CSV table of C-alpha atoms and ligand atoms in Angstrom, one decimal:
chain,number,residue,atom,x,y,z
A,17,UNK,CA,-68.8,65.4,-10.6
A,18,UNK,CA,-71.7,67.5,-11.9
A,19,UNK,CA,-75.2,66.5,-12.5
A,20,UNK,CA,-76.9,64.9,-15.5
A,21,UNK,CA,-77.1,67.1,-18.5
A,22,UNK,CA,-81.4,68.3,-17.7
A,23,UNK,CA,-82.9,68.9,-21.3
A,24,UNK,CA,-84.1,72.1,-22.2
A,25,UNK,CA,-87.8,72.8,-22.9
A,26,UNK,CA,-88.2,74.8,-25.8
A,27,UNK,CA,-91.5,76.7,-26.1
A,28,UNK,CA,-92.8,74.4,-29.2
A,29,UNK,CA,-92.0,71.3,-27.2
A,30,UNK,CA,-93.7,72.1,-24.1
A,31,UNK,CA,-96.9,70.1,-25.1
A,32,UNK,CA,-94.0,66.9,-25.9
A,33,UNK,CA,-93.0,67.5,-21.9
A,34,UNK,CA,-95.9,68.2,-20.0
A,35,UNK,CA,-97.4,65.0,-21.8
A,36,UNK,CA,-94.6,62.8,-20.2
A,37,UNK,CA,-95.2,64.7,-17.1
A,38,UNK,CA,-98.5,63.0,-17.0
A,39,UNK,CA,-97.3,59.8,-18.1
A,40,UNK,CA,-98.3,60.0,-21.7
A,41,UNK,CA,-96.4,59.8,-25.1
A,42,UNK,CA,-97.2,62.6,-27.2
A,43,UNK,CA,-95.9,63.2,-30.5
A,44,UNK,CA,-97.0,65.8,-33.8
A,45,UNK,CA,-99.4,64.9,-36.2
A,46,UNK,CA,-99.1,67.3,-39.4
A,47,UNK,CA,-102.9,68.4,-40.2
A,48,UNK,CA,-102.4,69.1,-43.8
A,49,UNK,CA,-100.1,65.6,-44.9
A,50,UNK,CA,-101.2,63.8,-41.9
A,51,UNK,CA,-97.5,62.9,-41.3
A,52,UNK,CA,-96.7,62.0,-37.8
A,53,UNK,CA,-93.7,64.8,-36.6
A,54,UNK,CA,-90.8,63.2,-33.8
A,55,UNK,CA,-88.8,65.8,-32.9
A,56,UNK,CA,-91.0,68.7,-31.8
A,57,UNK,CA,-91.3,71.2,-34.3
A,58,UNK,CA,-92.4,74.2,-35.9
A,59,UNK,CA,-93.4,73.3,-39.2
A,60,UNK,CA,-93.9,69.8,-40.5
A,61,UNK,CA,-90.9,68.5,-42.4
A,62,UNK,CA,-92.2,67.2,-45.2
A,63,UNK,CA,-95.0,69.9,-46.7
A,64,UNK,CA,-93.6,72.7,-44.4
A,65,UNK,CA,-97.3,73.0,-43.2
A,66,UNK,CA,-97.4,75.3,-39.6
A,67,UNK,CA,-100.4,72.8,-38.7
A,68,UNK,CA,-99.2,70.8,-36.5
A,69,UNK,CA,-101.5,69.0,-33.9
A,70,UNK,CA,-100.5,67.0,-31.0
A,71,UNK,CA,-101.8,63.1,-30.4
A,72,UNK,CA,-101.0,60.8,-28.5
A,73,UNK,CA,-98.9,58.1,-29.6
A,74,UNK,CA,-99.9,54.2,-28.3
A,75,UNK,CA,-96.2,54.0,-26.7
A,76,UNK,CA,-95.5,51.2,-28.4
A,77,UNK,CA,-92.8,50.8,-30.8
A,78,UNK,CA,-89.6,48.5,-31.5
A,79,UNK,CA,-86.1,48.8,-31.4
A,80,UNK,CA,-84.7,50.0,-34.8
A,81,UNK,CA,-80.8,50.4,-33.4
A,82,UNK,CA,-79.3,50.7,-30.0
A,83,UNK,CA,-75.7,50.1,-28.3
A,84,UNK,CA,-75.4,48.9,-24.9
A,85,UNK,CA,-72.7,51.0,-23.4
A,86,UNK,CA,-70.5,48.9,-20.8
A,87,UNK,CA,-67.6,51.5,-20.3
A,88,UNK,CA,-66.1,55.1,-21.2
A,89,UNK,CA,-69.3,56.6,-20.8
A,90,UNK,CA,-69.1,60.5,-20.6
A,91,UNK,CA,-68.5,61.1,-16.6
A,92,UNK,CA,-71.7,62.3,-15.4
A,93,UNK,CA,-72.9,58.5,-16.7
A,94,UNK,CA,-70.7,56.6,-15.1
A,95,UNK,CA,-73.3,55.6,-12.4
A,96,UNK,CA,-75.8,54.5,-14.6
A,97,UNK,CA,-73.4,52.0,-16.6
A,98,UNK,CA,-73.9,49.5,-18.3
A,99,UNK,CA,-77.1,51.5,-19.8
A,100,UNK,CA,-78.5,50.9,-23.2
A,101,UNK,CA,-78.9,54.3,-25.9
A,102,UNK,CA,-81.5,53.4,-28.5
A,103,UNK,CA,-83.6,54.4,-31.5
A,104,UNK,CA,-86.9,53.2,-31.3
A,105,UNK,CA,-89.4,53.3,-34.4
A,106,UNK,CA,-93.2,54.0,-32.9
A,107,UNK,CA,-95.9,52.1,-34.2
A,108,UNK,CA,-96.6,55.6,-35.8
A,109,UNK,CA,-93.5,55.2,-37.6
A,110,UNK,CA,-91.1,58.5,-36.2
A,111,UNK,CA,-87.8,57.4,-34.2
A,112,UNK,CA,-86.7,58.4,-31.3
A,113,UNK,CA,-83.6,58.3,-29.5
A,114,UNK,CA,-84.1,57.3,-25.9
A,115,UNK,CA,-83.1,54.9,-23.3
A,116,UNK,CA,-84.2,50.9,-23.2
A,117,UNK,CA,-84.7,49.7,-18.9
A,118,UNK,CA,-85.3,46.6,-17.3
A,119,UNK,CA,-83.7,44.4,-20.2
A,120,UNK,CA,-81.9,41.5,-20.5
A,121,UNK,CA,-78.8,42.0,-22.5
A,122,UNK,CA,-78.8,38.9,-23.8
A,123,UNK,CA,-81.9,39.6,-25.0
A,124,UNK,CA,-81.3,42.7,-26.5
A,125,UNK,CA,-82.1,42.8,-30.9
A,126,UNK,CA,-82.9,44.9,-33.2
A,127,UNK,CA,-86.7,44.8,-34.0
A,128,UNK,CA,-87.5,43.7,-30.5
A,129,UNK,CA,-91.2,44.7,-29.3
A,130,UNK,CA,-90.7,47.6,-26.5
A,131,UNK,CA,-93.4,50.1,-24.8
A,132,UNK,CA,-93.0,53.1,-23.3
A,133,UNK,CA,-92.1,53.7,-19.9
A,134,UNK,CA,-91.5,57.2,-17.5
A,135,UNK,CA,-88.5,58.0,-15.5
A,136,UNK,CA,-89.6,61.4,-13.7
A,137,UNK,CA,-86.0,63.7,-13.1
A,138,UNK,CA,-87.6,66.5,-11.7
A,139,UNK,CA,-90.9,68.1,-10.9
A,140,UNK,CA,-90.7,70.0,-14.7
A,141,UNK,CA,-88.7,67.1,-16.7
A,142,UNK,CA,-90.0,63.0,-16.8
A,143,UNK,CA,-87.9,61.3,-19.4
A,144,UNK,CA,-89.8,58.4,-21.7
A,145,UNK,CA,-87.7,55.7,-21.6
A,146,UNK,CA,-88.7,52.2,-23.1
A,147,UNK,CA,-88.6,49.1,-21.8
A,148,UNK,CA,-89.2,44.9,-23.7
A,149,UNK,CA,-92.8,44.2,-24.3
A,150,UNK,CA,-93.3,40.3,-23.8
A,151,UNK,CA,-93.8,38.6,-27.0
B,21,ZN,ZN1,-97.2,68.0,-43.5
């Protein structure tokens, strides 16, 4: 079975990964409309603005949609089921698609209080995942 699918590092993004390398959750913040930016970019979005600056986000977020995946994932997941995909809306109001961890899945609802958490896959690559925040 071949490995995992490893994401590739575009230049632009490289601030986005070293930042998870050190355990922190950085996103783009546009300097002109002050817009927060999730995916890495080149330009902001919505005033096409090259400005963009890097913050870091508080890493706390909640769950806007997910699906907990049971069977039938593609093959080089089959280890890892059941596993949960999910968007989840930072406080700073971009989305990301990532992976929720150490849930209950009862517990598992939309809007649920998460914060962010690091799985490292290699020395260049540490995925943020998220994981419930107690209420
Ligand atoms: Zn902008």
């Amino acid at each position: 079975m071949p490995d995992k699918p490893i994401p590739p590092v575009d230049s632009w993004a490289e601030p986005f990964w070293a930042g998870a390398r050190e355990r922190r959750l950085v996103i783009q913040k546009c300097a002109d409309c002050e817009k927060h930016v999730f995916y890495p970019r080149l330009s902001c979005p919505f005033c096409f603005s090259d400005r963009l600056d890097w913050i870091e986000a508080s890493g706390r977020g909640t769950i806007y949609s997910y699906t907990l995946v049971q069977n039938n994932p593609p093959s080089t997941f089959a280890q890892d089921v059941p596993f949960v995909i999910a968007i989840v809306e930072l406080e700073e109001g971009v989305r990301m698609m990532t992976n929720i961890v150490d849930y209950d899945p009862e517990a598992l609802r939309c809007e649920m209080p998460v914060e962010v958490t690091f799985e490292p896959l290699s020395d260049e690559i540490t995925l943020p995942q998220f994981r419930p925040l107690a209420e």
